[in-house]
JSON list of C-alpha atoms in Angstrom, two decimals:
[
{"chain": "A", "resi": 35, "resn": "LEU", "atom": "CA", "xyz": [40.78, -53.70, -323.78]},
{"chain": "A", "resi": 36, "resn": "SER", "atom": "CA", "xyz": [44.21, -52.92, -322.72]},
{"chain": "A", "resi": 37, "resn": "ALA", "atom": "CA", "xyz": [45.07, -51.69, -325.87]},
{"chain": "A", "resi": 38, "resn": "CYS", "atom": "CA", "xyz": [42.11, -48.80, -325.58]},
{"chain": "A", "resi": 39, "resn": "GLY", "atom": "CA", "xyz": [43.37, -47.82, -322.46]},
{"chain": "A", "resi": 40, "resn": "PHE", "atom": "CA", "xyz": [40.47, -49.21, -320.80]},
{"chain": "A", "resi": 41, "resn": "HIS", "atom": "CA", "xyz": [40.76, -50.09, -316.73]},
{"chain": "A", "resi": 42, "resn": "LEU", "atom": "CA", "xyz": [38.70, -50.55, -314.06]},
{"chain": "A", "resi": 43, "resn": "ARG", "atom": "CA", "xyz": [37.84, -47.37, -311.71]},
{"chain": "A", "resi": 44, "resn": "GLY", "atom": "CA", "xyz": [38.53, -49.21, -308.24]},
{"chain": "A", "resi": 45, "resn": "ALA", "atom": "CA", "xyz": [38.12, -47.41, -305.03]},
{"chain": "A", "resi": 46, "resn": "ALA", "atom": "CA", "xyz": [39.64, -43.97, -304.80]},
{"chain": "A", "resi": 47, "resn": "VAL", "atom": "CA", "xyz": [42.06, -43.45, -302.70]},
{"chain": "A", "resi": 48, "resn": "LEU", "atom": "CA", "xyz": [41.89, -40.80, -300.22]},
{"chain": "A", "resi": 49, "resn": "PRO", "atom": "CA", "xyz": [44.23, -37.45, -299.76]},
{"chain": "A", "resi": 50, "resn": "PRO", "atom": "CA", "xyz": [46.14, -37.41, -296.68]},
{"chain": "A", "resi": 51, "resn": "ALA", "atom": "CA", "xyz": [43.81, -34.51, -295.54]},
{"chain": "A", "resi": 52, "resn": "MET", "atom": "CA", "xyz": [40.76, -37.05, -295.28]},
{"chain": "A", "resi": 53, "resn": "GLY", "atom": "CA", "xyz": [42.28, -40.03, -293.53]},
{"chain": "A", "resi": 54, "resn": "ASP", "atom": "CA", "xyz": [40.87, -39.54, -290.25]},
{"chain": "A", "resi": 55, "resn": "THR", "atom": "CA", "xyz": [37.63, -38.16, -290.92]},
{"chain": "A", "resi": 56, "resn": "LEU", "atom": "CA", "xyz": [34.73, -37.52, -288.50]},
{"chain": "A", "resi": 57, "resn": "LEU", "atom": "CA", "xyz": [31.57, -38.00, -289.73]},
{"chain": "A", "resi": 58, "resn": "GLU", "atom": "CA", "xyz": [29.16, -35.12, -288.11]},
{"chain": "A", "resi": 59, "resn": "GLY", "atom": "CA", "xyz": [24.98, -34.99, -288.61]},
{"chain": "A", "resi": 60, "resn": "VAL", "atom": "CA", "xyz": [24.05, -39.10, -289.53]},
{"chain": "A", "resi": 61, "resn": "ASP", "atom": "CA", "xyz": [24.51, -41.83, -286.91]},
{"chain": "A", "resi": 62, "resn": "ARG", "atom": "CA", "xyz": [27.41, -44.04, -287.37]},
{"chain": "A", "resi": 63, "resn": "HIS", "atom": "CA", "xyz": [25.82, -46.75, -287.48]},
{"chain": "A", "resi": 64, "resn": "ALA", "atom": "CA", "xyz": [22.76, -45.94, -289.51]},
{"chain": "A", "resi": 65, "resn": "PRO", "atom": "CA", "xyz": [22.57, -47.37, -292.89]},
{"chain": "A", "resi": 66, "resn": "LEU", "atom": "CA", "xyz": [24.63, -44.23, -294.36]},
{"chain": "A", "resi": 67, "resn": "GLY", "atom": "CA", "xyz": [27.05, -43.90, -291.20]},
{"chain": "A", "resi": 68, "resn": "ASP", "atom": "CA", "xyz": [28.22, -47.77, -292.34]},
{"chain": "A", "resi": 69, "resn": "GLU", "atom": "CA", "xyz": [28.39, -47.25, -295.98]},
{"chain": "A", "resi": 70, "resn": "ILE", "atom": "CA", "xyz": [30.51, -44.07, -295.69]},
{"chain": "A", "resi": 71, "resn": "ALA", "atom": "CA", "xyz": [32.58, -46.07, -292.86]},
{"chain": "A", "resi": 72, "resn": "ASN", "atom": "CA", "xyz": [32.92, -48.49, -295.44]},
{"chain": "A", "resi": 73, "resn": "ALA", "atom": "CA", "xyz": [33.91, -46.59, -298.27]},
{"chain": "A", "resi": 74, "resn": "LEU", "atom": "CA", "xyz": [36.71, -44.71, -296.13]},
{"chain": "A", "resi": 75, "resn": "SER", "atom": "CA", "xyz": [38.10, -47.97, -295.52]},
{"chain": "A", "resi": 76, "resn": "VAL", "atom": "CA", "xyz": [38.59, -49.28, -298.72]},
{"chain": "A", "resi": 77, "resn": "ALA", "atom": "CA", "xyz": [39.51, -45.80, -299.53]},
{"chain": "A", "resi": 78, "resn": "GLY", "atom": "CA", "xyz": [42.51, -45.83, -297.12]},
{"chain": "A", "resi": 79, "resn": "GLY", "atom": "CA", "xyz": [40.61, -43.52, -294.64]},
{"chain": "A", "resi": 80, "resn": "GLN", "atom": "CA", "xyz": [38.81, -44.29, -291.11]},
{"chain": "A", "resi": 81, "resn": "LEU", "atom": "CA", "xyz": [36.40, -43.12, -289.25]},
{"chain": "A", "resi": 82, "resn": "VAL", "atom": "CA", "xyz": [37.21, -41.10, -285.73]},
{"chain": "A", "resi": 83, "resn": "SER", "atom": "CA", "xyz": [35.08, -40.18, -282.92]},
{"chain": "A", "resi": 84, "resn": "ASP", "atom": "CA", "xyz": [36.48, -37.01, -282.16]},
{"chain": "A", "resi": 85, "resn": "ARG", "atom": "CA", "xyz": [37.71, -33.21, -283.52]},
{"chain": "A", "resi": 86, "resn": "GLU", "atom": "CA", "xyz": [41.16, -33.48, -281.83]},
{"chain": "A", "resi": 87, "resn": "SER", "atom": "CA", "xyz": [42.35, -36.61, -284.44]},
{"chain": "A", "resi": 88, "resn": "ALA", "atom": "CA", "xyz": [40.44, -35.98, -286.88]},
{"chain": "A", "resi": 89, "resn": "THR", "atom": "CA", "xyz": [42.50, -34.25, -290.03]},
{"chain": "A", "resi": 90, "resn": "ALA", "atom": "CA", "xyz": [38.82, -33.49, -291.74]},
{"chain": "A", "resi": 91, "resn": "VAL", "atom": "CA", "xyz": [34.85, -33.35, -290.69]},
{"chain": "A", "resi": 92, "resn": "LEU", "atom": "CA", "xyz": [32.40, -34.76, -293.10]},
{"chain": "A", "resi": 93, "resn": "ARG", "atom": "CA", "xyz": [29.25, -32.98, -292.41]},
{"chain": "A", "resi": 94, "resn": "ILE", "atom": "CA", "xyz": [26.06, -34.66, -293.83]},
{"chain": "A", "resi": 95, "resn": "LEU", "atom": "CA", "xyz": [23.54, -31.85, -294.04]},
{"chain": "A", "resi": 96, "resn": "GLY", "atom": "CA", "xyz": [20.77, -33.75, -295.54]},
{"chain": "A", "resi": 97, "resn": "GLU", "atom": "CA", "xyz": [19.76, -37.71, -296.96]},
{"chain": "A", "resi": 98, "resn": "ARG", "atom": "CA", "xyz": [16.54, -37.72, -298.90]},
{"chain": "A", "resi": 99, "resn": "SER", "atom": "CA", "xyz": [14.89, -40.86, -300.57]},
{"chain": "A", "resi": 100, "resn": "ASP", "atom": "CA", "xyz": [11.49, -40.42, -302.67]},
{"chain": "A", "resi": 101, "resn": "ARG", "atom": "CA", "xyz": [9.76, -42.79, -304.64]},
{"chain": "A", "resi": 102, "resn": "ARG", "atom": "CA", "xyz": [7.00, -41.53, -307.65]},
{"chain": "A", "resi": 103, "resn": "VAL", "atom": "CA", "xyz": [4.54, -43.09, -310.21]},
{"chain": "A", "resi": 104, "resn": "LEU", "atom": "CA", "xyz": [6.37, -43.53, -313.62]},
{"chain": "A", "resi": 105, "resn": "SER", "atom": "CA", "xyz": [3.54, -45.46, -315.21]},
{"chain": "A", "resi": 106, "resn": "VAL", "atom": "CA", "xyz": [0.39, -46.49, -314.78]},
{"chain": "A", "resi": 107, "resn": "GLY", "atom": "CA", "xyz": [-1.25, -49.52, -316.88]},
{"chain": "A", "resi": 108, "resn": "ALA", "atom": "CA", "xyz": [-4.50, -49.76, -319.01]},
{"chain": "A", "resi": 109, "resn": "ASN", "atom": "CA", "xyz": [-5.98, -51.43, -315.26]},
{"chain": "A", "resi": 110, "resn": "ARG", "atom": "CA", "xyz": [-5.11, -48.48, -313.33]},
{"chain": "A", "resi": 111, "resn": "ARG", "atom": "CA", "xyz": [-2.41, -50.14, -311.48]},
{"chain": "A", "resi": 112, "resn": "VAL", "atom": "CA", "xyz": [1.12, -49.11, -311.03]},
{"chain": "A", "resi": 113, "resn": "ASP", "atom": "CA", "xyz": [3.54, -50.51, -313.33]},
{"chain": "A", "resi": 114, "resn": "GLU", "atom": "CA", "xyz": [6.76, -48.64, -313.07]},
{"chain": "A", "resi": 115, "resn": "TYR", "atom": "CA", "xyz": [8.22, -46.64, -309.92]},
{"chain": "A", "resi": 116, "resn": "GLU", "atom": "CA", "xyz": [11.43, -44.34, -310.60]},
{"chain": "A", "resi": 117, "resn": "LEU", "atom": "CA", "xyz": [13.42, -44.43, -306.99]},
{"chain": "A", "resi": 118, "resn": "HIS", "atom": "CA", "xyz": [15.38, -40.99, -306.15]},
{"chain": "A", "resi": 119, "resn": "TYR", "atom": "CA", "xyz": [18.13, -40.88, -303.27]},
{"chain": "A", "resi": 120, "resn": "GLN", "atom": "CA", "xyz": [20.05, -37.50, -302.11]},
{"chain": "A", "resi": 121, "resn": "ILE", "atom": "CA", "xyz": [23.17, -36.81, -300.18]},
{"chain": "A", "resi": 122, "resn": "THR", "atom": "CA", "xyz": [23.80, -33.34, -299.17]},
{"chain": "A", "resi": 123, "resn": "TYR", "atom": "CA", "xyz": [26.98, -32.60, -297.99]},
{"chain": "A", "resi": 124, "resn": "GLU", "atom": "CA", "xyz": [29.89, -30.36, -296.91]},
{"chain": "A", "resi": 125, "resn": "LEU", "atom": "CA", "xyz": [33.94, -31.13, -295.70]},
{"chain": "A", "resi": 126, "resn": "LEU", "atom": "CA", "xyz": [35.46, -28.86, -292.97]},
{"chain": "A", "resi": 127, "resn": "SER", "atom": "CA", "xyz": [38.48, -28.49, -291.74]},
{"chain": "A", "resi": 128, "resn": "PRO", "atom": "CA", "xyz": [38.90, -29.66, -287.52]},
{"chain": "A", "resi": 129, "resn": "LYS", "atom": "CA", "xyz": [38.57, -26.23, -287.06]},
{"chain": "A", "resi": 130, "resn": "GLY", "atom": "CA", "xyz": [35.23, -25.54, -288.82]},
{"chain": "A", "resi": 131, "resn": "GLU", "atom": "CA", "xyz": [36.89, -23.85, -292.32]},
{"chain": "A", "resi": 132, "resn": "THR", "atom": "CA", "xyz": [35.29, -24.83, -295.38]},
{"chain": "A", "resi": 133, "resn": "LEU", "atom": "CA", "xyz": [37.28, -27.16, -297.47]},
{"chain": "A", "resi": 134, "resn": "VAL", "atom": "CA", "xyz": [34.72, -28.40, -299.86]},
{"chain": "A", "resi": 135, "resn": "PRO", "atom": "CA", "xyz": [31.62, -26.38, -299.87]},
{"chain": "A", "resi": 136, "resn": "GLN", "atom": "CA", "xyz": [27.89, -27.99, -299.87]},
{"chain": "A", "resi": 137, "resn": "GLN", "atom": "CA", "xyz": [27.62, -30.39, -302.83]},
{"chain": "A", "resi": 138, "resn": "ILE", "atom": "CA", "xyz": [24.43, -32.25, -303.64]},
{"chain": "A", "resi": 139, "resn": "VAL", "atom": "CA", "xyz": [24.57, -36.40, -305.21]},
{"chain": "A", "resi": 140, "resn": "ASN", "atom": "CA", "xyz": [21.70, -37.61, -307.06]},
{"chain": "A", "resi": 141, "resn": "THR", "atom": "CA", "xyz": [21.01, -41.13, -307.95]},
{"chain": "A", "resi": 142, "resn": "ILE", "atom": "CA", "xyz": [17.70, -42.41, -309.75]},
{"chain": "A", "resi": 143, "resn": "ARG", "atom": "CA", "xyz": [16.64, -45.60, -310.45]},
{"chain": "A", "resi": 144, "resn": "ASP", "atom": "CA", "xyz": [13.44, -47.10, -312.10]},
{"chain": "A", "resi": 145, "resn": "TYR", "atom": "CA", "xyz": [11.52, -50.70, -311.49]},
{"chain": "A", "resi": 146, "resn": "GLN", "atom": "CA", "xyz": [8.65, -52.65, -312.97]},
{"chain": "A", "resi": 147, "resn": "PHE", "atom": "CA", "xyz": [6.22, -53.06, -310.29]},
{"chain": "A", "resi": 148, "resn": "ASP", "atom": "CA", "xyz": [3.81, -56.13, -310.45]},
{"chain": "A", "resi": 149, "resn": "SER", "atom": "CA", "xyz": [1.19, -55.82, -307.67]},
{"chain": "A", "resi": 150, "resn": "SER", "atom": "CA", "xyz": [0.74, -59.79, -307.76]},
{"chain": "A", "resi": 151, "resn": "GLN", "atom": "CA", "xyz": [4.16, -60.02, -306.39]},
{"chain": "A", "resi": 152, "resn": "VAL", "atom": "CA", "xyz": [4.24, -57.05, -303.47]},
{"chain": "A", "resi": 153, "resn": "LEU", "atom": "CA", "xyz": [6.55, -58.93, -301.23]},
{"chain": "A", "resi": 154, "resn": "GLY", "atom": "CA", "xyz": [9.54, -59.63, -303.69]},
{"chain": "A", "resi": 155, "resn": "LYS", "atom": "CA", "xyz": [9.09, -56.35, -305.37]},
{"chain": "A", "resi": 156, "resn": "GLU", "atom": "CA", "xyz": [9.09, -55.23, -301.82]},
{"chain": "A", "resi": 157, "resn": "GLN", "atom": "CA", "xyz": [12.13, -56.59, -301.19]},
{"chain": "A", "resi": 158, "resn": "GLU", "atom": "CA", "xyz": [13.44, -55.50, -304.37]},
{"chain": "A", "resi": 159, "resn": "GLU", "atom": "CA", "xyz": [12.91, -51.96, -303.70]},
{"chain": "A", "resi": 160, "resn": "GLU", "atom": "CA", "xyz": [14.89, -52.26, -300.76]},
{"chain": "A", "resi": 161, "resn": "THR", "atom": "CA", "xyz": [18.28, -53.86, -302.67]},
{"chain": "A", "resi": 162, "resn": "LEU", "atom": "CA", "xyz": [17.64, -50.59, -304.99]},
{"chain": "A", "resi": 163, "resn": "ARG", "atom": "CA", "xyz": [17.48, -48.23, -302.46]},
{"chain": "A", "resi": 164, "resn": "ALA", "atom": "CA", "xyz": [20.86, -49.94, -300.72]},
{"chain": "A", "resi": 165, "resn": "GLU", "atom": "CA", "xyz": [22.52, -49.61, -304.31]},
{"chain": "A", "resi": 166, "resn": "MET", "atom": "CA", "xyz": [21.86, -46.37, -304.52]},
{"chain": "A", "resi": 167, "resn": "ARG", "atom": "CA", "xyz": [23.04, -45.52, -301.34]},
{"chain": "A", "resi": 168, "resn": "ARG", "atom": "CA", "xyz": [26.26, -47.07, -301.66]},
{"chain": "A", "resi": 169, "resn": "ASN", "atom": "CA", "xyz": [26.62, -45.55, -305.29]},
{"chain": "A", "resi": 170, "resn": "ALA", "atom": "CA", "xyz": [26.07, -42.23, -303.74]},
{"chain": "A", "resi": 171, "resn": "VAL", "atom": "CA", "xyz": [28.66, -42.43, -301.37]},
{"chain": "A", "resi": 172, "resn": "ARG", "atom": "CA", "xyz": [31.18, -43.97, -303.69]},
{"chain": "A", "resi": 173, "resn": "GLN", "atom": "CA", "xyz": [30.09, -40.54, -306.08]},
{"chain": "A", "resi": 174, "resn": "MET", "atom": "CA", "xyz": [30.58, -38.48, -302.85]},
{"chain": "A", "resi": 175, "resn": "LEU", "atom": "CA", "xyz": [34.12, -39.56, -301.83]},
{"chain": "A", "resi": 176, "resn": "GLN", "atom": "CA", "xyz": [35.50, -39.38, -305.92]},
{"chain": "A", "resi": 177, "resn": "ARG", "atom": "CA", "xyz": [34.20, -35.82, -305.67]},
{"chain": "A", "resi": 178, "resn": "LEU", "atom": "CA", "xyz": [36.03, -35.03, -302.02]},
{"chain": "A", "resi": 179, "resn": "ARG", "atom": "CA", "xyz": [39.14, -36.83, -303.41]},
{"chain": "A", "resi": 180, "resn": "ALA", "atom": "CA", "xyz": [39.26, -34.68, -306.79]},
{"chain": "A", "resi": 181, "resn": "VAL", "atom": "CA", "xyz": [38.36, -31.16, -305.02]},
{"chain": "A", "resi": 182, "resn": "MET", "atom": "CA", "xyz": [40.92, -32.11, -302.33]},
{"chain": "A", "resi": 183, "resn": "LEU", "atom": "CA", "xyz": [43.69, -33.20, -305.29]},
{"chain": "A", "resi": 184, "resn": "HIS", "atom": "CA", "xyz": [43.02, -30.11, -307.55]},
{"chain": "A", "resi": 185, "resn": "LYS", "atom": "CA", "xyz": [43.78, -27.95, -304.16]},
{"chain": "A", "resi": 186, "resn": "GLN", "atom": "CA", "xyz": [46.74, -29.58, -303.50]},
{"chain": "A", "resi": 187, "resn": "GLU", "atom": "CA", "xyz": [48.16, -29.38, -306.88]},
{"chain": "A", "resi": 188, "resn": "THR", "atom": "CA", "xyz": [46.73, -25.46, -306.71]},
{"chain": "A", "resi": 189, "resn": "ALA", "atom": "CA", "xyz": [48.68, -25.11, -303.79]},
{"chain": "A", "resi": 190, "resn": "SER", "atom": "CA", "xyz": [51.63, -27.00, -304.51]},
{"chain": "A", "resi": 191, "resn": "GLY", "atom": "CA", "xyz": [52.10, -26.28, -308.37]},
{"chain": "A", "resi": 192, "resn": "GLU", "atom": "CA", "xyz": [52.91, -29.74, -308.86]},
{"chain": "A", "resi": 193, "resn": "PRO", "atom": "CA", "xyz": [50.00, -32.69, -309.73]},
{"chain": "A", "resi": 194, "resn": "ALA", "atom": "CA", "xyz": [49.54, -34.33, -306.26]},
{"chain": "A", "resi": 195, "resn": "VAL", "atom": "CA", "xyz": [49.24, -37.70, -307.11]},
{"chain": "A", "resi": 196, "resn": "PRO", "atom": "CA", "xyz": [52.07, -39.29, -309.34]},
{"chain": "A", "resi": 197, "resn": "PRO", "atom": "CA", "xyz": [50.56, -40.87, -312.96]},
{"chain": "A", "resi": 198, "resn": "ALA", "atom": "CA", "xyz": [51.38, -44.67, -311.69]},
{"chain": "A", "resi": 199, "resn": "GLN", "atom": "CA", "xyz": [49.25, -43.92, -308.67]},
{"chain": "A", "resi": 200, "resn": "ALA", "atom": "CA", "xyz": [46.31, -42.10, -310.22]},
{"chain": "A", "resi": 201, "resn": "HIS", "atom": "CA", "xyz": [44.99, -45.11, -311.86]},
{"chain": "A", "resi": 202, "resn": "PRO", "atom": "CA", "xyz": [45.45, -48.47, -309.48]},
{"chain": "A", "resi": 203, "resn": "GLY", "atom": "CA", "xyz": [45.45, -51.44, -311.90]},
{"chain": "A", "resi": 204, "resn": "THR", "atom": "CA", "xyz": [47.56, -49.75, -314.41]},
{"chain": "A", "resi": 205, "resn": "SER", "atom": "CA", "xyz": [51.16, -49.27, -315.46]},
{"chain": "A", "resi": 206, "resn": "SER", "atom": "CA", "xyz": [53.09, -46.32, -316.57]},
{"chain": "A", "resi": 207, "resn": "PRO", "atom": "CA", "xyz": [55.00, -46.71, -319.88]}
]
């Protein structure tokens, strides 16, 4: 695999502008807030509690989770569901200026449903929802990183991340 250039994605490394992030629009101790705090920590950032010490403000404008019937069997019972999870967010400066305009991250999963195993399937659905939330937060941070690094590059005229740091776990020639 190394010959073809494959490397693990790893955690997104946040630009300095997001090192100390204030979270608005969601409780820090709610499942989404907790997931964002964990993802920021892994990426080298942290959540702060006041705007004065923040380098950026991550505002969650909405979170939505839906389930719809995907297929029904011959016995007129649901055989398969589709789960949707969506986060709407924007990134602001501590002064309230828009750094990254409103964006939406969507994730979709489907799963087989067996009415004779309702308790097990409810647990499976909750596990899928938690995984979808984690995936959506990861996508959100990767998008924010990409936009912020692009802004740094266009402002300075130079790449914001040296090639050796652009892909953790790989070495440069």
